[in-house]
Coordinates of C-alpha atoms in Angstrom, one line a residue:
M191 CA -30.3 -7.8 -15.7
Q192 CA -29.6 -11.0 -17.6
T193 CA -26.1 -12.5 -17.2
N194 CA -24.1 -13.4 -20.4
D195 CA -22.2 -16.7 -19.7
Y196 CA -20.5 -16.6 -23.1
Q197 CA -16.8 -16.1 -22.1
P198 CA -13.9 -14.8 -24.2
L199 CA -12.3 -18.3 -24.1
D200 CA -15.3 -19.7 -25.9
R201 CA -14.9 -17.0 -28.6
Y202 CA -11.3 -18.0 -29.1
R203 CA -12.2 -21.7 -29.4
Q204 CA -14.9 -20.9 -32.0
L205 CA -12.4 -18.8 -33.9
A206 CA -9.9 -21.7 -33.9
E207 CA -12.5 -24.2 -35.0
K208 CA -13.5 -22.0 -38.0
S209 CA -9.9 -21.3 -39.0
P210 CA -8.7 -22.9 -42.3
D211 CA -5.3 -23.2 -40.7
F212 CA -4.4 -26.3 -38.8
I213 CA -4.1 -25.4 -35.1
S214 CA -2.7 -27.9 -32.6
R215 CA -1.4 -28.2 -29.0
H216 CA 1.5 -30.5 -28.2
T217 CA 3.3 -31.8 -25.1
P218 CA 6.9 -30.8 -25.0
G219 CA 9.6 -33.3 -26.0
D220 CA 7.6 -36.0 -27.7
L221 CA 5.2 -33.5 -29.4
V222 CA 2.1 -35.6 -28.6
F223 CA -1.1 -34.0 -30.0
I224 CA -3.2 -32.7 -27.0
D225 CA -5.8 -30.9 -29.1
V226 CA -6.4 -30.0 -32.7
N227 CA -9.0 -28.0 -34.6
P228 CA -11.2 -29.5 -37.4
A229 CA -8.8 -28.2 -40.1
V230 CA -6.6 -31.2 -39.4
E231 CA -8.9 -33.5 -41.4
K232 CA -8.7 -31.2 -44.5
I233 CA -4.9 -30.9 -44.3
L234 CA -3.7 -34.3 -43.0
G235 CA -6.8 -36.5 -43.5
Y236 CA -7.2 -37.5 -39.8
R237 CA -10.2 -36.9 -37.6
S238 CA -9.5 -35.2 -34.3
D239 CA -10.0 -38.5 -32.4
E240 CA -7.5 -40.3 -34.7
I241 CA -4.6 -37.9 -34.1
I242 CA -5.0 -36.8 -30.5
G243 CA -2.6 -38.8 -28.4
R244 CA -0.2 -39.5 -31.3
S245 CA 3.3 -38.0 -31.5
A246 CA 4.0 -35.7 -34.3
N247 CA 7.4 -37.3 -34.5
E248 CA 5.7 -40.4 -36.0
L249 CA 4.5 -38.3 -38.9
F250 CA 7.6 -36.3 -39.8
H251 CA 9.4 -37.1 -43.0
P252 CA 12.6 -39.0 -42.1
K253 CA 14.7 -36.0 -43.3
D254 CA 12.7 -33.5 -41.3
V255 CA 12.7 -35.3 -37.9
G256 CA 14.2 -33.1 -35.2
S257 CA 14.5 -30.1 -37.4
W258 CA 13.4 -27.8 -34.6
K259 CA 15.9 -29.3 -32.2
N260 CA 18.8 -29.2 -34.7
G261 CA 18.1 -25.6 -35.9
T262 CA 18.2 -26.3 -39.6
S263 CA 17.8 -23.7 -42.3
N264 CA 14.1 -24.5 -42.3
V265 CA 13.5 -23.1 -38.8
T266 CA 13.7 -19.5 -37.8
Y267 CA 13.2 -18.0 -34.3
S268 CA 12.1 -14.5 -33.3
E269 CA 10.8 -13.3 -29.9
G270 CA 9.7 -16.7 -28.6
V271 CA 8.0 -17.7 -31.9
Y272 CA 9.4 -20.4 -34.1
T273 CA 8.6 -20.7 -37.8
S274 CA 9.5 -23.9 -39.6
T275 CA 8.9 -25.6 -42.9
Y276 CA 8.8 -29.4 -42.9
R277 CA 6.8 -32.5 -44.2
L278 CA 4.2 -34.5 -42.3
R279 CA 2.7 -37.7 -43.6
H280 CA -0.9 -37.5 -44.7
K281 CA -3.3 -40.3 -43.8
N282 CA -3.1 -41.6 -47.4
G283 CA 0.7 -41.9 -47.1
D284 CA 1.7 -38.8 -49.0
Y285 CA 3.9 -36.1 -47.5
I286 CA 2.5 -32.6 -47.1
W287 CA 4.7 -29.5 -46.8
L288 CA 3.6 -27.4 -43.8
E289 CA 4.7 -24.0 -42.6
T290 CA 4.2 -23.9 -38.9
T291 CA 4.4 -21.0 -36.4
S292 CA 5.0 -22.3 -32.9
R293 CA 5.0 -20.7 -29.5
T294 CA 6.0 -22.3 -26.2
I295 CA 3.8 -22.0 -23.1
R296 CA 5.7 -22.0 -19.8
D297 CA 4.6 -21.9 -16.1
P298 CA 4.8 -18.2 -15.1
E299 CA 6.2 -19.1 -11.7
T300 CA 8.6 -21.9 -12.4
G301 CA 9.3 -21.2 -16.1
E302 CA 8.8 -24.9 -16.8
L303 CA 7.8 -25.7 -20.4
E304 CA 4.2 -26.9 -20.3
E305 CA 3.1 -27.2 -24.0
I306 CA 3.6 -26.0 -27.5
I307 CA 0.9 -24.3 -29.6
C308 CA 1.3 -24.5 -33.4
V309 CA -0.5 -22.9 -36.3
S310 CA 0.2 -24.7 -39.6
R311 CA -0.8 -24.2 -43.2
D312 CA -0.3 -26.3 -46.3
V313 CA 2.5 -24.8 -48.5
S314 CA 3.0 -27.7 -50.8
E315 CA 2.2 -25.7 -53.9
R316 CA 4.5 -22.9 -52.9
I317 CA 7.4 -25.3 -52.2
Q318 CA 6.8 -27.1 -55.4
A319 CA 6.8 -23.7 -57.3
D320 CA 10.0 -22.7 -55.5
R321 CA 11.7 -26.0 -56.4
T322 CA 10.5 -25.7 -60.0
L323 CA 12.0 -22.2 -60.1
S324 CA 15.2 -23.5 -58.6
R325 CA 15.5 -26.2 -61.2
L326 CA 14.7 -23.8 -64.0
A327 CA 17.4 -21.5 -62.6
Q328 CA 19.9 -24.3 -62.6
V329 CA 19.0 -25.1 -66.2
V330 CA 19.4 -21.5 -67.2
E331 CA 22.8 -21.4 -65.6
A332 CA 23.9 -24.7 -67.1
T333 CA 22.6 -24.1 -70.7
S334 CA 25.0 -23.1 -73.4
D335 CA 22.5 -20.6 -74.7
L336 CA 23.0 -16.9 -73.7
V337 CA 20.2 -15.8 -71.3
L338 CA 19.7 -12.2 -70.3
F339 CA 16.9 -10.4 -68.4
C340 CA 16.2 -6.7 -68.9
N341 CA 13.6 -4.6 -67.2
A342 CA 11.2 -2.0 -68.7
N343 CA 14.0 0.6 -68.5
Y344 CA 16.2 -1.6 -70.7
Q345 CA 18.7 -2.3 -67.9
V346 CA 20.2 -5.7 -67.9
V347 CA 19.5 -7.2 -64.5
Y348 CA 20.7 -10.8 -65.1
L349 CA 23.1 -12.7 -67.4
N350 CA 23.7 -16.4 -67.1
E351 CA 27.2 -17.8 -67.0
S352 CA 27.3 -18.5 -70.8
A353 CA 26.4 -14.9 -71.5
I354 CA 29.0 -13.5 -69.1
R355 CA 31.7 -15.8 -70.6
T356 CA 30.8 -15.2 -74.3
L357 CA 30.2 -11.4 -74.1
N358 CA 33.1 -11.0 -71.6
I359 CA 31.0 -9.0 -69.2
D360 CA 32.2 -7.9 -65.8
K361 CA 29.7 -9.2 -63.2
G362 CA 30.0 -5.9 -61.3
R363 CA 28.3 -4.2 -64.2
F364 CA 24.9 -5.8 -63.8
P365 CA 23.2 -2.9 -61.8
T366 CA 24.4 -0.3 -64.4
L367 CA 24.6 -2.3 -67.6
H368 CA 22.3 -0.9 -70.2
L369 CA 21.0 -2.8 -73.2
D370 CA 22.3 -0.4 -75.7
E371 CA 25.9 -1.4 -74.7
L372 CA 25.3 -4.8 -76.2
F373 CA 24.2 -3.8 -79.7
S374 CA 25.3 -1.6 -82.5
R375 CA 23.4 1.7 -82.8
D376 CA 21.4 0.5 -85.8
N377 CA 20.5 -2.8 -84.2
N378 CA 19.6 -1.2 -80.9
S379 CA 17.3 1.1 -82.8
R380 CA 15.7 -1.9 -84.5
L381 CA 15.4 -3.6 -81.1
L382 CA 13.5 -0.7 -79.5
Q383 CA 11.4 0.3 -82.5
E384 CA 10.5 -3.0 -84.1
I385 CA 11.5 -6.1 -82.0
F386 CA 10.3 -5.2 -78.5
P387 CA 7.0 -3.8 -79.7
Q388 CA 6.4 -7.1 -81.6
A389 CA 7.3 -9.1 -78.5
L390 CA 4.9 -7.0 -76.4
E391 CA 2.1 -7.5 -79.0
T392 CA 2.5 -11.3 -79.6
G393 CA 4.4 -12.4 -76.5
E394 CA 7.7 -13.2 -78.3
W395 CA 10.0 -12.4 -81.2
R396 CA 12.1 -14.8 -83.2
G397 CA 14.9 -14.0 -85.6
E398 CA 18.5 -13.1 -85.6
L399 CA 20.2 -9.9 -84.2
P400 CA 23.9 -9.7 -83.6
L401 CA 25.2 -9.1 -80.1
E402 CA 28.2 -6.6 -80.4
P403 CA 29.3 -5.3 -77.0
G404 CA 32.6 -3.6 -76.9
S405 CA 33.9 -6.2 -74.5
I406 CA 33.5 -9.2 -76.9
E407 CA 36.8 -10.5 -78.2
D408 CA 37.1 -13.5 -80.5
R409 CA 33.5 -14.7 -80.3
I410 CA 30.4 -14.2 -82.4
A411 CA 27.0 -14.1 -80.8
S412 CA 23.5 -13.2 -81.8
V413 CA 20.0 -13.0 -80.2
H414 CA 17.4 -15.5 -81.6
Q415 CA 14.4 -15.1 -79.3
I416 CA 12.9 -12.4 -77.0
I417 CA 10.0 -13.1 -74.7
A418 CA 7.9 -10.5 -72.9
H419 CA 6.8 -11.3 -69.4
R420 CA 3.8 -9.5 -67.9
N421 CA 2.2 -9.4 -64.4
E422 CA -1.5 -10.1 -63.6
E423 CA -2.4 -6.6 -64.6
Q424 CA -0.7 -7.2 -68.0
E425 CA 2.0 -4.7 -67.2
L426 CA 5.5 -5.5 -68.5
R427 CA 7.7 -7.1 -65.9
Y428 CA 10.8 -7.9 -67.9
F429 CA 12.1 -9.2 -71.2
S430 CA 14.0 -12.6 -71.5
I431 CA 16.6 -12.3 -74.2
I432 CA 17.9 -15.6 -75.5
G433 CA 21.0 -15.9 -77.8
R434 CA 23.7 -18.2 -79.0
D435 CA 27.4 -18.3 -79.3
I436 CA 27.7 -19.0 -83.1
T437 CA 31.4 -18.7 -83.4
E438 CA 31.9 -22.4 -84.3
Q439 CA 28.9 -22.4 -86.6
R440 CA 30.3 -19.4 -88.5
R441 CA 33.8 -21.0 -88.6
A442 CA 32.2 -24.3 -90.0
E443 CA 30.2 -22.3 -92.5
A444 CA 33.4 -20.5 -93.7
E445 CA 35.3 -23.8 -94.0
A446 CA 32.4 -25.3 -96.0
L447 CA 32.2 -22.3 -98.2
Q448 CA 35.9 -22.5 -98.9
Y449 CA 35.6 -26.2 -99.7
Q450 CA 32.7 -25.3 -102.0
L451 CA 34.8 -22.7 -103.8
N452 CA 37.7 -25.0 -104.2
M453 CA 35.5 -27.8 -105.6
A454 CA 33.8 -25.3 -108.0
H455 CA 37.3 -24.1 -109.2
I456 CA 38.4 -27.7 -109.8
S457 CA 35.1 -28.3 -111.6
R458 CA 35.8 -25.3 -113.9
L459 CA 39.3 -26.5 -114.7
M460 CA 38.0 -30.0 -115.5
S461 CA 35.3 -28.5 -117.7
L462 CA 37.9 -26.5 -119.6
G463 CA 40.0 -29.6 -120.0
E464 CA 37.0 -31.4 -121.5
M465 CA 36.3 -28.4 -123.8
A466 CA 39.9 -28.0 -124.9
S467 CA 39.3 -28.9 -128.5
G468 CA 36.3 -26.6 -128.9
L469 CA 38.1 -23.7 -127.2
A470 CA 41.2 -24.1 -129.3
H471 CA 39.0 -23.9 -132.4
E472 CA 37.2 -20.8 -131.1
I473 CA 40.5 -19.0 -130.3
N474 CA 42.0 -20.2 -133.6
Q475 CA 39.3 -18.5 -135.6
P476 CA 40.2 -14.8 -134.8
L477 CA 43.9 -15.6 -134.8
G478 CA 43.6 -17.1 -138.3
A479 CA 41.6 -14.1 -139.4
I480 CA 44.2 -11.8 -138.1
L481 CA 47.0 -13.7 -139.9
N482 CA 45.0 -13.7 -143.2
Y483 CA 44.2 -10.0 -143.0
S484 CA 47.8 -9.2 -142.2
R485 CA 49.3 -11.3 -144.9
G486 CA 46.8 -10.2 -147.5
T487 CA 47.3 -6.5 -146.7
L488 CA 51.1 -6.9 -146.7
R489 CA 51.1 -8.7 -150.0
R490 CA 48.9 -6.1 -151.6
I491 CA 51.2 -3.3 -150.4
Q492 CA 54.2 -5.1 -151.7
E493 CA 52.5 -5.7 -155.1
G494 CA 51.5 -2.0 -155.2
T495 CA 47.8 -2.8 -155.5
I496 CA 46.9 -0.7 -152.4
K497 CA 47.7 2.9 -153.0
D498 CA 44.8 4.4 -151.0
F499 CA 45.5 5.0 -147.3
D500 CA 41.8 4.3 -146.5
K501 CA 42.2 0.7 -147.7
V502 CA 45.0 0.2 -145.3
C503 CA 42.9 1.7 -142.5
E504 CA 40.1 -0.7 -143.4
S505 CA 42.4 -3.7 -143.2
L506 CA 43.7 -2.5 -139.8
Q507 CA 40.2 -2.1 -138.5
L508 CA 39.4 -5.7 -139.5
I509 CA 42.6 -6.9 -137.8
S510 CA 41.8 -4.9 -134.7
R511 CA 38.2 -6.3 -134.6
Q512 CA 39.5 -9.9 -134.7
A513 CA 42.2 -9.1 -132.1
I514 CA 39.5 -7.7 -129.8
R515 CA 37.5 -10.9 -130.4
A516 CA 40.5 -13.1 -129.5
A517 CA 41.1 -10.9 -126.4
D518 CA 37.5 -11.3 -125.3
I519 CA 37.8 -15.1 -125.6
I520 CA 41.0 -15.1 -123.5
K521 CA 39.4 -12.7 -121.0
R522 CA 36.4 -15.0 -120.6
L523 CA 38.8 -18.0 -120.2
R524 CA 40.9 -16.2 -117.6
G525 CA 37.8 -15.0 -115.7
F526 CA 36.4 -18.5 -115.8
V527 CA 39.5 -20.3 -114.4
K528 CA 40.4 -17.6 -111.9
K529 CA 40.2 -18.7 -108.3
T530 CA 37.8 -16.2 -106.6
E531 CA 36.4 -15.6 -103.2
Y532 CA 32.7 -15.9 -102.6
Q533 CA 31.3 -12.6 -103.6
R534 CA 27.7 -11.6 -104.2
M535 CA 26.8 -8.9 -106.7
D536 CA 23.9 -7.7 -108.8
F537 CA 23.9 -9.1 -112.4
S538 CA 21.5 -10.0 -115.2
I539 CA 20.6 -13.7 -115.4
N540 CA 19.7 -13.3 -119.0
E541 CA 23.1 -11.9 -120.0
T542 CA 24.8 -14.7 -118.0
C543 CA 22.8 -17.3 -119.9
L544 CA 23.8 -15.7 -123.2
E545 CA 27.5 -15.4 -122.3
I546 CA 27.7 -19.0 -121.2
A547 CA 25.9 -20.2 -124.4
Q548 CA 28.4 -18.1 -126.4
F549 CA 31.2 -19.7 -124.5
M550 CA 29.8 -23.2 -125.3
G551 CA 28.9 -22.2 -128.9
Q552 CA 31.7 -24.0 -130.7
E553 CA 31.1 -27.2 -128.9
A554 CA 27.4 -27.0 -129.7
R555 CA 28.1 -26.3 -133.3
N556 CA 30.5 -29.2 -133.6
E557 CA 27.6 -31.5 -132.5
G558 CA 25.0 -29.7 -134.7
I559 CA 23.1 -28.4 -131.7
R560 CA 21.1 -25.1 -131.8
F561 CA 20.4 -22.9 -128.8
D562 CA 16.9 -21.6 -128.4
F563 CA 16.5 -18.7 -125.9
Q564 CA 13.3 -18.0 -124.1
L565 CA 14.4 -15.3 -121.7
D566 CA 12.2 -13.2 -119.4
P567 CA 11.6 -9.8 -121.1
A568 CA 11.7 -8.2 -117.7
E569 CA 15.4 -8.7 -117.6
P570 CA 15.7 -10.2 -114.0
V571 CA 18.6 -8.9 -112.0
I572 CA 19.7 -11.2 -109.1
Y573 CA 22.0 -10.8 -106.2
A574 CA 24.3 -13.8 -106.0
D575 CA 27.8 -15.0 -106.6
K576 CA 28.1 -14.6 -110.4
V577 CA 31.0 -16.9 -110.9
Q578 CA 29.3 -19.8 -109.2
I579 CA 26.0 -19.3 -111.0
E580 CA 27.9 -19.2 -114.3
Q581 CA 29.5 -22.5 -113.2
V582 CA 26.1 -24.1 -112.7
I583 CA 24.7 -23.0 -116.0
L584 CA 27.9 -24.1 -117.8
N585 CA 27.6 -27.6 -116.2
L586 CA 23.9 -27.9 -117.2
L587 CA 24.7 -26.8 -120.8
R588 CA 27.6 -29.2 -121.1
N589 CA 25.4 -32.1 -119.8
A590 CA 22.7 -31.1 -122.3
I591 CA 25.2 -31.1 -125.2
E592 CA 26.6 -34.5 -124.1
A593 CA 23.1 -35.9 -123.8
F594 CA 22.9 -35.9 -127.6
D595 CA 25.9 -38.3 -127.9
G596 CA 24.6 -41.2 -130.0
S597 CA 21.0 -39.9 -130.1
R598 CA 18.9 -38.1 -132.7
D599 CA 21.3 -38.5 -135.6
N600 CA 18.5 -37.6 -138.0
G601 CA 16.7 -34.7 -136.4
E602 CA 17.1 -31.3 -135.1
K603 CA 19.1 -31.0 -131.9
T604 CA 17.9 -28.2 -129.7
I605 CA 18.8 -26.9 -126.2
T606 CA 16.3 -24.4 -124.8
I607 CA 17.5 -21.9 -122.2
A608 CA 14.6 -20.2 -120.4
T609 CA 14.3 -17.7 -117.5
R610 CA 11.1 -16.8 -115.8
M611 CA 10.5 -14.6 -112.7
D612 CA 7.5 -14.3 -110.5
A613 CA 6.8 -12.7 -107.1
E614 CA 8.3 -15.5 -105.2
Q615 CA 11.2 -16.9 -107.2
L616 CA 13.4 -17.0 -110.3
L617 CA 13.4 -20.1 -112.5
V618 CA 16.1 -21.0 -114.9
E619 CA 15.6 -24.0 -117.1
V620 CA 17.9 -25.9 -119.5
E621 CA 15.9 -28.3 -121.7
D622 CA 17.2 -30.7 -124.3
N623 CA 15.3 -33.0 -126.8
A624 CA 17.8 -35.9 -126.5
S625 CA 17.0 -39.4 -125.3
G626 CA 16.3 -38.4 -121.7
I627 CA 17.3 -39.8 -118.3
T628 CA 16.4 -43.2 -117.1
A629 CA 14.7 -43.9 -113.8
D630 CA 17.8 -45.6 -112.4
Q631 CA 20.0 -42.6 -113.5
M632 CA 17.6 -40.1 -112.0
S633 CA 17.8 -41.6 -108.5
N634 CA 21.5 -41.1 -108.4
L635 CA 21.9 -38.1 -110.6
F636 CA 23.1 -35.6 -108.1
E637 CA 25.3 -38.1 -106.1
P638 CA 29.0 -37.3 -106.0
Y639 CA 31.1 -39.5 -108.5
F640 CA 28.0 -40.8 -110.2
T641 CA 28.3 -40.4 -114.0
S642 CA 27.1 -42.0 -117.2
K643 CA 30.1 -40.7 -119.2
S644 CA 33.0 -42.9 -120.0
A645 CA 35.5 -40.3 -118.9
G646 CA 33.5 -38.2 -116.4
L647 CA 34.2 -37.8 -112.7
G648 CA 30.6 -37.3 -111.7
M649 CA 31.1 -34.1 -109.8
G650 CA 29.5 -31.4 -112.0
L651 CA 25.9 -31.9 -110.9
S652 CA 26.8 -32.6 -107.3
I653 CA 28.8 -29.3 -107.1
S654 CA 26.0 -27.5 -109.0
R655 CA 23.4 -28.5 -106.5
T656 CA 25.6 -27.5 -103.6
I657 CA 26.1 -24.1 -105.1
I658 CA 22.4 -23.5 -105.6
E659 CA 21.5 -24.8 -102.1
A660 CA 24.1 -22.4 -100.7
H661 CA 22.1 -19.6 -102.3
R662 CA 19.0 -21.1 -100.6
G663 CA 17.6 -22.4 -103.9
K664 CA 16.8 -25.8 -105.5
L665 CA 18.2 -27.7 -108.4
W666 CA 16.4 -30.7 -109.8
A667 CA 15.8 -32.7 -113.0
E668 CA 12.7 -33.9 -114.9
S669 CA 12.6 -36.4 -117.7
D670 CA 10.3 -39.0 -119.3
G671 CA 13.4 -41.1 -120.1
R672 CA 12.7 -41.1 -123.8
T673 CA 12.3 -37.6 -125.4
G674 CA 14.6 -35.3 -123.4
S675 CA 15.1 -33.8 -120.0
T676 CA 14.9 -30.5 -118.2
F677 CA 17.1 -29.2 -115.4
K678 CA 15.5 -26.5 -113.3
I679 CA 17.0 -23.9 -111.0
S680 CA 14.8 -22.2 -108.5
L681 CA 16.3 -19.2 -106.6
P682 CA 14.2 -17.6 -103.8
K683 CA 12.8 -14.1 -103.6
E684 CA 15.7 -12.7 -101.5
T685 CA 18.1 -13.3 -104.4
L686 CA 16.0 -11.0 -106.7
H687 CA 17.1 -7.4 -107.0
P688 CA 14.4 -5.1 -105.7

C-alpha cells in the first residue's frame, strides 16, 4: 500500500497561497511580518522577501497607528477575533484601506501570546463610496432645497432639515407619513397617475407641483423635480422628491406686480393728461348735441310749431342717444383711470383694438390720421389682464399718432392695426407710415426715461414692455428709419383661449 505524504498542513498552505486575500503572520507587540502569502504583492506592491521582517507599524497611516491598542471605532472584537479598518502604505507611497480580521495565537499551556494571524482585503473602493455617500448626505442636509425620499408604497421615509422646517413636519411622523398628506387631492392624483409614471419611464420628471400639507403655516413650497431610483434588476427602490421654499420668490413677484400696476396706472393718468384737449372735444360733442336738441325742442314747443306728440318723442330719443354716448365716453374714462388689481379674464383682442382706436379717434382726426384695421377674422379670444393690454395698445397708438408730428404734411397719414393668430402665438401690430425711428433711437427705445418728445417722460414703452413680458410675451419695434415703423406684440400660446 502506497503512503500519501501530502499532509493537511500542506493543503492549508496551498489554500493560503491561492487566496486573493492578503494573509499574514505577525509577532506580538511590534507586529513584524513573519510570513505572508503572494497576495501581498497585488495589494501592497511588496514581494514576500521585501516585507517579511518589517514591522507593520512602519506602514500604518499616522492617524491609524495603534488603532488596535486604543480600541477606536474602526476596531471591533468578538470571541477572540478582531476586525479593524485602517490604512497601510503601498510600495508606491499611496495609502490603501484594508479591512483585517485578526486572531491571536497563544501557548496552550502558559497562555503567552505567540503570534497574530491576519486576513486582509482591499476595501478602498467601499470606503471611498461610503465617504462619498456621507458627503452627499451632508450636502442634502445642508441644502436649502427640500429633499424627500418615498418608497414604492408612497411612504415618506426621509425628509432633510429644510423640508422638516418648511413643511413643519414632526420628525416622529416619518415611519407613518404618507405622501398623500403633503398634496391636495387633485395634485396627489396627478402625482400618481401622471408624474410618477413619467419618472419611471424616463428616469425623472421636472415641473412645478404645490406642496400643501396641513401642517404648513406661513410658507409656500412646491416640488420641481422627481427622480426614480432602481436596483440592478430595474425594480423601483425609491423616489427622490426635490422641492423649494418659494415664499420669498412669491412675495417678490407680488411686490413687482404691484409696482407694475402702480406704474401702469400712473402711465394711464399721464396719457389722459396729454390727451385732455382731444377728450374734452369728444365729450363736448354729445353734450353740445344734447343742448341743441333741448333748446330747439323747447323753442318749437313755445312757438307752437310742435303739436304732434310723436315729434316730441323723436327729439327726446335724439337727446337720449347723445346722453348715452356721453355716458359711454365717461364710462370709458372712468374705467381707464380706475386703479385695478391684476386680473386675468377672457376678452376679444379685436374688440379691444377697436375700442382703444375709438378712444383715440378725436386725437387722430385732429392730426388728419386714418385708422386701417386688418383684424383676424377668427376673432381671437385671449386670457390676460385686459386693462394692462389696453394700456399697451393705447401707448402704441399714441406713439404712432405723435410720430406724424412734422412729417407727411402732404400725404395720407395712416395707422394700421392688425391682429393675427397661429397655433403658437398671437401677434398684434401697430404700423404707421410716418418718418420712422432712427438707429440711435432704436437702441434706447424701451429704456426708462428715454423719449424723443419735448414734454414726454419716456415711460410709456418701458411700461408696455414690462406688461407684455409679465404675460410671457415680447414687444419690439421695426423701422427703416425713413418710411414708418411697426411695433409688434407677441403673446404665447397659453394666453390664447382654447
